[in-house]
PDB file of C-alpha atoms and ligand atoms in Angstrom:
ATOM      1  CA  MET A 116       0.028  -0.017   0.117  1.00 72.00           C
ATOM      2  CA  GLY A 117       1.362   3.272  -0.905  1.00 90.00           C
ATOM      3  CA  LYS A 118       1.649   6.163   1.860  1.00 97.00           C
ATOM      4  CA  ASN A 119      -0.814   8.651   2.782  1.00 98.00           C
ATOM      5  CA  VAL A 120       0.158  11.944   2.171  1.00 98.00           C
ATOM      6  CA  LEU A 121      -1.578  15.384   3.634  1.00 98.00           C
ATOM      7  CA  ILE A 122      -0.597  18.505   2.391  1.00 98.00           C
ATOM      8  CA  LEU A 123      -1.813  21.576   4.270  1.00 98.00           C
ATOM      9  CA  LYS A 124      -1.774  24.696   2.316  1.00 98.00           C
ATOM     10  CA  GLY A 125      -1.466  28.129   4.134  1.00 98.00           C
ATOM     11  CA  SER A 126      -1.847  30.924   1.389  1.00 98.00           C
ATOM     12  CA  PRO A 127      -5.216  32.542   0.752  1.00 98.00           C
ATOM     13  CA  ARG A 128      -4.143  32.490  -2.765  1.00 98.00           C
ATOM     14  CA  GLU A 129      -5.023  29.273  -4.406  1.00 97.00           C
ATOM     15  CA  TRP A 130      -2.541  29.159  -7.320  1.00 96.00           C
ATOM     16  CA  GLY A 131       0.103  31.250  -5.253  1.00 98.00           C
ATOM     17  CA  ASN A 132       3.533  30.428  -4.918  1.00 98.00           C
ATOM     18  CA  SER A 133       3.784  28.027  -1.974  1.00 98.00           C
ATOM     19  CA  SER A 134       0.727  26.378  -3.624  1.00 98.00           C
ATOM     20  CA  VAL A 135       1.895  25.669  -6.631  1.00 98.00           C
ATOM     21  CA  LEU A 136       5.386  24.403  -5.117  1.00 98.00           C
ATOM     22  CA  ALA A 137       2.964  22.179  -2.886  1.00 98.00           C
ATOM     23  CA  ASP A 138       1.719  20.813  -6.299  1.00 98.00           C
ATOM     24  CA  GLN A 139       5.011  20.035  -7.084  1.00 98.00           C
ATOM     25  CA  VAL A 140       5.534  17.686  -3.696  1.00 98.00           C
ATOM     26  CA  ALA A 141       2.192  16.193  -4.476  1.00 98.00           C
ATOM     27  CA  ALA A 142       2.946  15.441  -8.385  1.00 98.00           C
ATOM     28  CA  GLY A 143       6.450  13.837  -7.005  1.00 98.00           C
ATOM     29  CA  ALA A 144       4.616  11.843  -4.109  1.00 98.00           C
ATOM     30  CA  LYS A 145       2.065  10.723  -6.016  1.00 98.00           C
ATOM     31  CA  PHE A 146       4.828   9.311  -9.053  1.00 98.00           C
ATOM     32  CA  SER A 147       6.343   7.071  -6.123  1.00 97.00           C
ATOM     33  CA  GLY A 148       3.133   5.869  -5.521  1.00 97.00           C
ATOM     34  CA  ALA A 149       1.320   7.612  -2.664  1.00 98.00           C
ATOM     35  CA  LYS A 150      -2.040   8.629  -1.996  1.00 98.00           C
ATOM     36  CA  VAL A 151      -1.822  12.881  -1.772  1.00 98.00           C
ATOM     37  CA  GLU A 152      -4.888  14.960  -0.381  1.00 98.00           C
ATOM     38  CA  SER A 153      -4.115  18.561  -0.618  1.00 98.00           C
ATOM     39  CA  ILE A 154      -6.385  21.102   1.810  1.00 98.00           C
ATOM     40  CA  TYR A 155      -6.746  24.896   1.071  1.00 98.00           C
ATOM     41  CA  LEU A 156      -7.150  26.010   4.592  1.00 98.00           C
ATOM     42  CA  HIS A 157      -8.553  29.439   3.677  1.00 98.00           C
ATOM     43  CA  SER A 158     -11.647  27.964   2.458  1.00 98.00           C
ATOM     44  CA  LEU A 159     -12.405  26.167   5.721  1.00 98.00           C
ATOM     45  CA  ASP A 160     -13.943  27.261   8.669  1.00 98.00           C
ATOM     46  CA  ILE A 161     -11.412  27.049  11.511  1.00 98.00           C
ATOM     47  CA  ARG A 162     -11.718  28.980  14.465  1.00 98.00           C
ATOM     48  CA  ALA A 163      -8.973  29.631  16.898  1.00 98.00           C
ATOM     49  CA  CYS A 164      -8.074  27.058  19.644  1.00 98.00           C
ATOM     50  CA  ASP A 165      -9.919  29.035  22.466  1.00 97.00           C
ATOM     51  CA  ALA A 166      -7.911  27.176  25.148  1.00 97.00           C
ATOM     52  CA  CYS A 167     -11.619  25.894  26.728  1.00 97.00           C
ATOM     53  CA  ASP A 168      -9.061  22.388  27.748  1.00 96.00           C
ATOM     54  CA  LEU A 169     -12.132  20.582  27.352  1.00 97.00           C
ATOM     55  CA  CYS A 170     -10.050  18.232  25.322  1.00 96.00           C
ATOM     56  CA  GLU A 171      -8.151  17.148  28.186  1.00 95.00           C
ATOM     57  CA  ARG A 172     -11.321  14.689  28.543  1.00 94.00           C
ATOM     58  CA  GLY A 173      -9.946  12.569  25.863  1.00 91.00           C
ATOM     59  CA  SER A 174     -12.698  13.381  23.374  1.00 91.00           C
ATOM     60  CA  GLY A 175     -11.446  16.038  20.937  1.00 94.00           C
ATOM     61  CA  CYS A 176     -12.373  19.198  20.380  1.00 97.00           C
ATOM     62  CA  VAL A 177     -15.700  20.484  21.022  1.00 97.00           C
ATOM     63  CA  ILE A 178     -15.439  23.018  18.575  1.00 98.00           C
ATOM     64  CA  LYS A 179     -17.806  22.440  15.633  1.00 98.00           C
ATOM     65  CA  ASP A 180     -16.047  23.749  12.427  1.00 98.00           C
ATOM     66  CA  ASP A 181     -14.240  22.232   9.702  1.00 98.00           C
ATOM     67  CA  MET A 182     -11.555  21.002  11.859  1.00 98.00           C
ATOM     68  CA  GLN A 183     -13.649  17.963  12.751  1.00 98.00           C
ATOM     69  CA  ASP A 184     -13.382  16.713   9.241  1.00 98.00           C
ATOM     70  CA  LEU A 185      -9.561  17.473   9.269  1.00 98.00           C
ATOM     71  CA  TYR A 186      -8.687  15.851  12.668  1.00 98.00           C
ATOM     72  CA  PRO A 187      -9.491  11.910  10.860  1.00 98.00           C
ATOM     73  CA  LYS A 188      -7.282  13.194   7.914  1.00 98.00           C
ATOM     74  CA  LEU A 189      -4.200  14.289   9.999  1.00 98.00           C
ATOM     75  CA  GLU A 190      -4.589  11.073  12.055  1.00 98.00           C
ATOM     76  CA  ALA A 191      -4.646   8.648   8.915  1.00 97.00           C
ATOM     77  CA  ALA A 192      -1.851  11.036   7.113  1.00 98.00           C
ATOM     78  CA  ASP A 193       2.249   8.951   7.429  1.00 98.00           C
ATOM     79  CA  ALA A 194       3.204  12.356   5.785  1.00 98.00           C
ATOM     80  CA  ILE A 195       2.287  15.784   6.750  1.00 98.00           C
ATOM     81  CA  VAL A 196       3.265  18.806   4.163  1.00 98.00           C
ATOM     82  CA  LEU A 197       2.832  22.341   5.508  1.00 98.00           C
ATOM     83  CA  ALA A 198       2.858  24.805   2.866  1.00 98.00           C
ATOM     84  CA  SER A 199       2.756  28.445   3.943  1.00 98.00           C
ATOM     85  CA  PRO A 200       3.543  31.902   2.337  1.00 98.00           C
ATOM     86  CA  VAL A 201       5.656  33.904   5.423  1.00 98.00           C
ATOM     87  CA  TYR A 202       2.870  36.586   6.596  1.00 98.00           C
ATOM     88  CA  TRP A 203       4.669  38.708   9.341  1.00 98.00           C
ATOM     89  CA  PHE A 204       8.013  37.200   9.762  1.00 98.00           C
ATOM     90  CA  THR A 205       6.251  33.649  10.459  1.00 98.00           C
ATOM     91  CA  PHE A 206       3.577  31.287   9.243  1.00 98.00           C
ATOM     92  CA  SER A 207      -0.012  32.735   7.693  1.00 98.00           C
ATOM     93  CA  ALA A 208      -2.601  32.932  10.247  1.00 98.00           C
ATOM     94  CA  GLN A 209      -4.743  30.328   8.079  1.00 98.00           C
ATOM     95  CA  MET A 210      -1.607  27.571   8.545  1.00 98.00           C
ATOM     96  CA  LYS A 211      -1.276  29.041  12.589  1.00 98.00           C
ATOM     97  CA  LEU A 212      -5.304  28.347  13.357  1.00 98.00           C
ATOM     98  CA  CYS A 213      -5.124  25.078  11.851  1.00 98.00           C
ATOM     99  CA  VAL A 214      -1.789  24.041  13.852  1.00 98.00           C
ATOM    100  CA  ASP A 215      -3.009  25.293  17.252  1.00 98.00           C
ATOM    101  CA  ARG A 216      -5.906  23.186  16.683  1.00 98.00           C
ATOM    102  CA  TRP A 217      -3.834  20.188  17.228  1.00 98.00           C
ATOM    103  CA  TYR A 218      -3.824  20.841  20.946  1.00 97.00           C
ATOM    104  CA  ALA A 219      -6.790  18.854  20.883  1.00 97.00           C
ATOM    105  CA  TYR A 220      -4.473  15.581  21.181  1.00 97.00           C
ATOM    106  CA  GLN A 221      -3.028  16.703  24.322  1.00 95.00           C
ATOM    107  CA  SER A 222      -4.597  14.068  26.292  1.00 95.00           C
ATOM    108  CA  SER A 223      -2.926  11.191  24.710  1.00 95.00           C
ATOM    109  CA  GLY A 224       0.114  13.290  24.814  1.00 94.00           C
ATOM    110  CA  TRP A 225      -0.130  13.953  20.937  1.00 94.00           C
ATOM    111  CA  LYS A 226       0.091  10.421  20.130  1.00 95.00           C
ATOM    112  CA  GLU A 227      -2.079  10.741  16.942  1.00 95.00           C
ATOM    113  CA  LEU A 228       0.409  13.040  15.400  1.00 94.00           C
ATOM    114  CA  GLN A 229       3.744  11.225  16.658  1.00 91.00           C
ATOM    115  CA  ASP A 230       6.308   9.508  14.663  1.00 86.00           C
ATOM    116  CA  LYS A 231       4.990  11.108  11.203  1.00 95.00           C
ATOM    117  CA  GLN A 232       7.044  12.429   8.381  1.00 97.00           C
ATOM    118  CA  PHE A 233       6.976  15.958   7.767  1.00 98.00           C
ATOM    119  CA  ALA A 234       7.770  18.588   5.072  1.00 98.00           C
ATOM    120  CA  LEU A 235       7.729  22.079   4.511  1.00 98.00           C
ATOM    121  CA  VAL A 236       7.218  24.712   1.831  1.00 98.00           C
ATOM    122  CA  LEU A 237       7.559  28.404   2.450  1.00 98.00           C
ATOM    123  CA  THR A 238       7.431  31.392   0.294  1.00 98.00           C
ATOM    124  CA  TYR A 239       8.341  35.010   1.143  1.00 98.00           C
ATOM    125  CA  GLY A 240       8.866  38.115  -0.482  1.00 98.00           C
ATOM    126  CA  ASP A 241      11.698  39.241   0.877  1.00 98.00           C
ATOM    127  CA  THR A 242      15.407  38.578  -0.480  1.00 96.00           C
ATOM    128  CA  ASP A 243      16.340  35.647   2.146  1.00 95.00           C
ATOM    129  CA  LEU A 244      15.416  33.461   4.769  1.00 96.00           C
ATOM    130  CA  TYR A 245      16.405  35.944   7.871  1.00 97.00           C
ATOM    131  CA  THR A 246      15.272  39.380   6.769  1.00 98.00           C
ATOM    132  CA  SER A 247      12.318  37.634   5.326  1.00 98.00           C
ATOM    133  CA  GLY A 248      11.232  35.989   8.795  1.00 98.00           C
ATOM    134  CA  GLY A 249      11.039  32.708   7.071  1.00 98.00           C
ATOM    135  CA  ILE A 250      13.717  31.577   9.795  1.00 98.00           C
ATOM    136  CA  ASN A 251      11.279  31.905  12.239  1.00 98.00           C
ATOM    137  CA  ALA A 252       8.451  29.821  10.512  1.00 98.00           C
ATOM    138  CA  ILE A 253      11.540  27.096  10.080  1.00 98.00           C
ATOM    139  CA  SER A 254      12.412  27.229  14.027  1.00 98.00           C
ATOM    140  CA  THR A 255       8.597  26.731  14.873  1.00 98.00           C
ATOM    141  CA  PHE A 256       8.391  23.569  12.387  1.00 98.00           C
ATOM    142  CA  GLU A 257      11.868  22.071  13.562  1.00 98.00           C
ATOM    143  CA  THR A 258      10.642  22.580  16.940  1.00 98.00           C
ATOM    144  CA  MET A 259       7.340  21.515  16.448  1.00 97.00           C
ATOM    145  CA  CYS A 260       8.594  18.128  14.591  1.00 97.00           C
ATOM    146  CA  ARG A 261      11.245  17.614  17.520  1.00 96.00           C
ATOM    147  CA  PHE A 262       8.263  17.718  20.062  1.00 96.00           C
ATOM    148  CA  LEU A 263       6.122  15.517  17.935  1.00 95.00           C
ATOM    149  CA  ASN A 264       9.013  12.869  17.321  1.00 94.00           C
ATOM    150  CA  ALA A 265       8.368  13.578  13.578  1.00 95.00           C
ATOM    151  CA  GLU A 266      11.223  12.922  11.054  1.00 96.00           C
ATOM    152  CA  ILE A 267      11.616  16.021   8.872  1.00 97.00           C
ATOM    153  CA  ILE A 268      12.107  14.984   5.281  1.00 97.00           C
ATOM    154  CA  GLY A 269      12.751  18.114   3.794  1.00 98.00           C
ATOM    155  CA  MET A 270      12.186  21.859   3.157  1.00 98.00           C
ATOM    156  CA  VAL A 271      11.943  23.780   0.059  1.00 98.00           C
ATOM    157  CA  TYR A 272      11.842  27.918   0.415  1.00 98.00           C
ATOM    158  CA  GLY A 273      12.689  30.896  -1.853  1.00 98.00           C
ATOM    159  CA  THR A 274      12.047  34.184  -2.454  1.00 98.00           C
ATOM    160  CA  MET A 275       9.136  35.327  -4.580  1.00 98.00           C
ATOM    161  CA  SER A 276       6.134  37.683  -4.847  1.00 97.00           C
ATOM    162  CA  ASP A 277       3.983  37.658  -7.453  1.00 97.00           C
ATOM    163  CA  VAL A 278       1.761  34.725  -8.573  1.00 97.00           C
ATOM    164  CA  GLY A 279       3.739  32.879 -11.099  1.00 96.00           C
ATOM    165  CA  ASP A 280       6.875  33.694  -9.692  1.00 96.00           C
ATOM    166  CA  ALA A 281       7.120  30.258  -8.554  1.00 97.00           C
ATOM    167  CA  GLU A 282       6.790  28.586 -12.033  1.00 97.00           C
ATOM    168  CA  ARG A 283       9.810  31.102 -12.923  1.00 97.00           C
ATOM    169  CA  GLN A 284      12.301  29.121 -10.830  1.00 97.00           C
ATOM    170  CA  PRO A 285      12.500  25.741 -12.227  1.00 98.00           C
ATOM    171  CA  GLU A 286      15.338  24.476  -9.701  1.00 98.00           C
ATOM    172  CA  LEU A 287      12.969  25.230  -6.794  1.00 98.00           C
ATOM    173  CA  MET A 288      10.138  23.366  -8.558  1.00 98.00           C
ATOM    174  CA  GLU A 289      12.420  20.490  -9.584  1.00 98.00           C
ATOM    175  CA  GLN A 290      13.365  20.548  -5.741  1.00 98.00           C
ATOM    176  CA  ALA A 291       9.626  20.545  -4.253  1.00 98.00           C
ATOM    177  CA  TYR A 292       8.933  17.408  -7.318  1.00 98.00           C
ATOM    178  CA  GLN A 293      12.068  15.536  -5.810  1.00 98.00           C
ATOM    179  CA  LEU A 294      10.895  16.065  -1.987  1.00 98.00           C
ATOM    180  CA  GLY A 295       7.620  14.859  -3.055  1.00 98.00           C
ATOM    181  CA  ARG A 296       8.923  11.400  -4.488  1.00 98.00           C
ATOM    182  CA  GLU A 297      10.932  11.184  -1.440  1.00 97.00           C
ATOM    183  CA  LEU A 298       8.205  11.682   1.018  1.00 97.00           C
ATOM    184  CA  GLY A 299       5.869   9.136  -1.344  1.00 96.00           C
ATOM    185  CA  ALA A 300       8.363   6.669  -1.358  1.00 94.00           C
ATOM    186  CA  SER A 301       7.737   3.595   1.450  1.00 72.00           C
TER     187      SER A 301
HETATM  188  C1  FMN B 298      -0.546  39.825   4.733  1.00 89.61           C
HETATM  189  C2  FMN B 298       1.150  39.686   3.795  1.00 89.61           C
HETATM  190  C3  FMN B 298       2.259  39.758   5.290  1.00 89.61           C
HETATM  191  C4  FMN B 298       3.710  39.269   4.287  1.00 89.61           C
HETATM  192  N1  FMN B 298       4.589  39.334   5.141  1.00 89.61           N
HETATM  193  C5  FMN B 298       5.729  38.685   4.764  1.00 89.61           C
HETATM  194  C6  FMN B 298       6.859  39.009   5.715  1.00 89.61           C
HETATM  195  O1  FMN B 298       6.904  38.900   6.965  1.00 89.61           O
HETATM  196  N2  FMN B 298       8.124  38.626   4.861  1.00 89.61           N
HETATM  197  C7  FMN B 298       8.279  38.535   3.761  1.00 89.61           C
HETATM  198  O2  FMN B 298       9.659  38.159   3.112  1.00 89.61           O
HETATM  199  N3  FMN B 298       7.440  38.553   2.734  1.00 89.61           N
HETATM  200  C8  FMN B 298       6.057  38.564   3.104  1.00 89.61           C
HETATM  201  N4  FMN B 298       4.842  38.532   2.567  1.00 89.61           N
HETATM  202  C9  FMN B 298       5.346  38.220   1.293  1.00 89.61           C
HETATM  203  C10 FMN B 298       4.759  36.802   0.636  1.00 89.61           C
HETATM  204  O3  FMN B 298       5.514  35.891   1.813  1.00 89.61           O
HETATM  205  C11 FMN B 298       5.224  36.354  -0.992  1.00 89.61           C
HETATM  206  O4  FMN B 298       4.529  37.069  -1.817  1.00 89.61           O
HETATM  207  C12 FMN B 298       4.916  35.043  -0.752  1.00 89.61           C
HETATM  208  O5  FMN B 298       5.694  34.166  -1.897  1.00 89.61           O
HETATM  209  C13 FMN B 298       3.752  34.978  -0.939  1.00 89.61           C
HETATM  210  O6  FMN B 298       3.257  33.271  -1.001  1.00 89.61           O
HETATM  211  P1  FMN B 298       1.744  32.867  -1.783  1.00 89.61           P
HETATM  212  O7  FMN B 298       1.957  33.358  -3.396  1.00 89.61           O
HETATM  213  O8  FMN B 298       1.716  31.701  -1.719  1.00 89.61           O
HETATM  214  O9  FMN B 298       0.841  33.458  -1.197  1.00 89.61           O
HETATM  215  C14 FMN B 298       3.724  39.180   3.070  1.00 89.61           C
HETATM  216  C15 FMN B 298       2.893  39.057   2.361  1.00 89.61           C
HETATM  217  C16 FMN B 298       1.476  39.216   2.637  1.00 89.61           C
HETATM  218  C17 FMN B 298      -0.060  39.552   1.985  1.00 89.61           C
END
Protein backbone atom coordinates (compact mmCIF):
# COMPACT_ATOMS: atom_id res chain seq x y z
CA MET A 1 0.00 0.00 0.00
CA GLY A 2 1.24 3.48 -0.88
CA LYS A 3 1.83 6.13 1.68
CA ASN A 4 -0.83 8.60 2.69
CA VAL A 5 0.39 12.19 2.25
CA LEU A 6 -1.63 15.17 3.50
CA ILE A 7 -0.72 18.65 2.24
CA LEU A 8 -1.97 21.69 4.13
CA LYS A 9 -1.95 24.87 2.07
CA GLY A 10 -1.80 28.04 4.15
CA SER A 11 -2.00 30.79 1.55
CA PRO A 12 -5.25 32.56 0.69
CA ARG A 13 -3.95 32.63 -2.91
CA GLU A 14 -5.18 29.32 -4.22
CA TRP A 15 -2.82 29.45 -7.18
CA GLY A 16 -0.04 31.30 -5.37
CA ASN A 17 3.60 30.37 -4.99
CA SER A 18 3.44 28.10 -1.96
CA SER A 19 0.47 26.33 -3.52
CA VAL A 20 2.29 25.76 -6.83
CA LEU A 21 5.30 24.34 -5.00
CA ALA A 22 3.00 22.20 -2.86
CA ASP A 23 1.46 20.81 -6.05
CA GLN A 24 4.93 19.86 -7.21
CA VAL A 25 5.43 17.96 -3.94
CA ALA A 26 2.06 16.29 -4.57
CA ALA A 27 3.05 15.30 -8.11
CA GLY A 28 6.35 13.80 -6.90
CA ALA A 29 4.63 11.88 -4.11
CA LYS A 30 2.02 10.51 -6.51
CA PHE A 31 4.80 9.42 -8.86
CA SER A 32 6.22 7.41 -5.95
CA GLY A 33 2.87 5.69 -5.45
CA ALA A 34 1.48 7.76 -2.59
CA LYS A 35 -2.11 8.76 -2.08
CA VAL A 36 -2.11 12.55 -1.76
CA GLU A 37 -4.74 14.97 -0.51
CA SER A 38 -4.27 18.75 -0.54
CA ILE A 39 -6.34 20.97 1.72
CA TYR A 40 -6.84 24.67 0.95
CA LEU A 41 -7.16 25.93 4.51
CA HIS A 42 -8.41 29.40 3.54
CA SER A 43 -11.68 27.90 2.27
CA LEU A 44 -12.40 26.21 5.59
CA ASP A 45 -14.06 27.46 8.72
CA ILE A 46 -11.30 26.94 11.27
CA ARG A 47 -11.74 28.90 14.45
CA ALA A 48 -9.02 29.74 16.91
CA CYS A 49 -8.32 27.39 19.81
CA ASP A 50 -10.14 28.99 22.73
CA ALA A 51 -8.09 27.18 25.39
CA CYS A 52 -11.19 25.71 27.03
CA ASP A 53 -9.09 22.61 27.76
CA LEU A 54 -12.13 20.36 27.37
CA CYS A 55 -9.91 18.24 25.12
CA GLU A 56 -8.17 17.15 28.34
CA ARG A 57 -11.09 14.72 28.77
CA GLY A 58 -9.87 12.77 25.77
CA SER A 59 -12.82 13.17 23.45
CA GLY A 60 -11.24 15.70 21.13
CA CYS A 61 -12.00 19.30 20.33
CA VAL A 62 -15.48 20.60 21.15
CA ILE A 63 -15.44 23.37 18.53
CA LYS A 64 -17.78 22.28 15.77
CA ASP A 65 -16.15 23.61 12.64
CA ASP A 66 -14.22 22.21 9.67
CA MET A 67 -11.39 20.92 11.86
CA GLN A 68 -13.70 18.03 12.72
CA ASP A 69 -13.25 16.68 9.18
CA LEU A 70 -9.55 17.47 9.22
CA TYR A 71 -8.67 15.62 12.45
CA PRO A 72 -9.22 12.12 10.97
CA LYS A 73 -7.18 13.09 7.90
CA LEU A 74 -4.31 14.27 10.09
CA GLU A 75 -4.44 11.05 12.08
CA ALA A 76 -4.49 8.85 8.97
CA ALA A 77 -1.58 10.62 7.27
CA ASP A 78 1.85 9.00 7.14
CA ALA A 79 3.32 12.31 6.07
CA ILE A 80 2.14 15.89 6.51
CA VAL A 81 3.35 18.83 4.41
CA LEU A 82 2.92 22.39 5.64
CA ALA A 83 2.92 24.83 2.70
CA SER A 84 2.73 28.48 3.72
CA PRO A 85 3.71 31.97 2.70
CA VAL A 86 5.62 34.00 5.27
CA TYR A 87 3.26 36.57 6.74
CA TRP A 88 4.64 39.03 9.20
CA PHE A 89 7.82 37.04 9.72
CA THR A 90 6.28 33.63 10.36
CA PHE A 91 3.55 31.22 9.15
CA SER A 92 0.30 32.62 7.75
CA ALA A 93 -2.62 32.93 10.17
CA GLN A 94 -4.50 30.24 8.24
CA MET A 95 -1.71 27.75 8.96
CA LYS A 96 -1.31 28.84 12.57
CA LEU A 97 -5.03 28.49 13.29
CA CYS A 98 -4.96 24.92 12.03
CA VAL A 99 -1.79 23.93 13.87
CA ASP A 100 -3.00 25.46 17.15
CA ARG A 101 -6.02 23.18 17.00
CA TRP A 102 -3.71 20.14 17.11
CA TYR A 103 -3.70 20.96 20.83
CA ALA A 104 -6.84 18.79 20.92
CA TYR A 105 -4.55 15.76 21.08
CA GLN A 106 -3.11 16.77 24.43
CA SER A 107 -4.88 14.05 26.43
CA SER A 108 -3.00 11.32 24.56
CA GLY A 109 0.30 13.21 24.69
CA TRP A 110 -0.11 14.01 20.99
CA LYS A 111 0.10 10.29 20.13
CA GLU A 112 -2.13 10.78 17.06
CA LEU A 113 0.50 13.01 15.48
CA GLN A 114 3.65 11.32 16.63
CA ASP A 115 6.18 9.45 14.53
CA LYS A 116 4.88 10.86 11.25
CA GLN A 117 7.01 12.37 8.55
CA PHE A 118 6.84 16.09 7.89
CA ALA A 119 7.97 18.47 5.18
CA LEU A 120 7.81 22.22 4.73
CA VAL A 121 7.20 24.54 1.77
CA LEU A 122 7.78 28.21 2.49
CA THR A 123 7.67 31.28 0.26
CA TYR A 124 8.53 34.87 1.12
CA GLY A 125 8.91 38.21 -0.60
CA ASP A 126 12.11 39.43 1.00
CA THR A 127 15.55 38.57 -0.28
CA ASP A 128 16.52 35.84 2.14
CA LEU A 129 15.48 33.48 4.88
CA TYR A 130 16.54 35.85 7.66
CA THR A 131 15.22 39.26 6.63
CA SER A 132 11.97 37.67 5.46
CA GLY A 133 11.34 36.01 8.82
CA GLY A 134 11.21 32.64 7.06
CA ILE A 135 13.76 31.52 9.63
CA ASN A 136 11.12 31.96 12.35
CA ALA A 137 8.70 29.66 10.57
CA ILE A 138 11.49 27.12 10.08
CA SER A 139 12.40 27.32 13.75
CA THR A 140 8.76 26.77 14.72
CA PHE A 141 8.52 23.85 12.31
CA GLU A 142 11.70 22.20 13.61
CA THR A 143 10.71 22.68 17.24
CA MET A 144 7.26 21.27 16.52
CA CYS A 145 8.71 18.21 14.79
CA ARG A 146 11.13 17.61 17.63
CA PHE A 147 8.22 17.80 20.09
CA LEU A 148 6.19 15.33 18.03
CA ASN A 149 9.14 13.01 17.49
CA ALA A 150 8.52 13.48 13.79
CA GLU A 151 11.05 13.02 11.05
CA ILE A 152 11.66 16.01 8.78
CA ILE A 153 12.03 14.73 5.22
CA GLY A 154 12.87 18.11 3.72
CA MET A 155 12.15 21.78 3.28
CA VAL A 156 11.78 23.85 0.13
CA TYR A 157 11.82 27.62 0.40
CA GLY A 158 12.63 30.70 -1.60
CA THR A 159 12.03 34.33 -2.48
CA MET A 160 9.00 35.11 -4.66
CA SER A 161 6.18 37.61 -4.65
CA ASP A 162 3.72 37.63 -7.52
CA VAL A 163 1.57 34.72 -8.56
CA GLY A 164 3.63 32.95 -11.25
CA ASP A 165 7.00 33.61 -9.61
CA ALA A 166 7.38 30.02 -8.42
CA GLU A 167 7.03 28.70 -11.98
CA ARG A 168 9.87 31.04 -12.99
CA GLN A 169 12.23 29.16 -10.65
CA PRO A 170 12.61 25.74 -12.28
CA GLU A 171 15.29 24.61 -9.82
CA LEU A 172 12.96 25.20 -6.89
CA MET A 173 10.10 23.50 -8.74
CA GLU A 174 12.34 20.47 -9.28
CA GLN A 175 13.45 20.53 -5.64
CA ALA A 176 9.79 20.43 -4.57
CA TYR A 177 9.07 17.55 -6.97
CA GLN A 178 12.03 15.56 -5.63
CA LEU A 179 10.91 16.22 -2.06
CA GLY A 180 7.53 14.77 -3.02
CA ARG A 181 9.17 11.71 -4.56
CA GLU A 182 11.09 11.12 -1.36
CA LEU A 183 8.01 11.67 0.79
CA GLY A 184 5.92 9.29 -1.27
CA ALA A 185 8.47 6.49 -1.27
CA SER A 186 7.81 3.75 1.29
C1 LIG B 1 -0.19 39.93 4.75
C2 LIG B 1 1.16 39.65 4.13
C3 LIG B 1 2.28 39.61 4.94
C4 LIG B 1 3.54 39.34 4.39
N1 LIG B 1 4.63 39.30 5.23
C5 LIG B 1 5.84 39.00 4.72
C6 LIG B 1 6.99 38.91 5.60
O1 LIG B 1 6.92 39.08 6.79
N2 LIG B 1 8.19 38.61 5.01
C7 LIG B 1 8.33 38.42 3.66
O2 LIG B 1 9.45 38.18 3.21
N3 LIG B 1 7.25 38.46 2.83
C8 LIG B 1 6.03 38.74 3.32
N4 LIG B 1 4.93 38.75 2.48
C9 LIG B 1 5.10 38.35 1.06
C10 LIG B 1 4.71 36.87 0.82
O3 LIG B 1 5.33 36.02 1.75
C11 LIG B 1 5.14 36.42 -0.58
O4 LIG B 1 4.50 37.23 -1.56
C12 LIG B 1 4.86 34.96 -0.84
O5 LIG B 1 5.50 34.53 -2.01
C13 LIG B 1 3.36 34.70 -0.98
O6 LIG B 1 3.12 33.33 -1.13
P1 LIG B 1 1.81 32.80 -1.86
O7 LIG B 1 1.97 33.20 -3.32
O8 LIG B 1 1.83 31.34 -1.65
O9 LIG B 1 0.65 33.48 -1.24
C14 LIG B 1 3.68 39.08 2.99
C15 LIG B 1 2.52 39.12 2.18
C16 LIG B 1 1.28 39.41 2.73
C17 LIG B 1 0.06 39.46 1.84
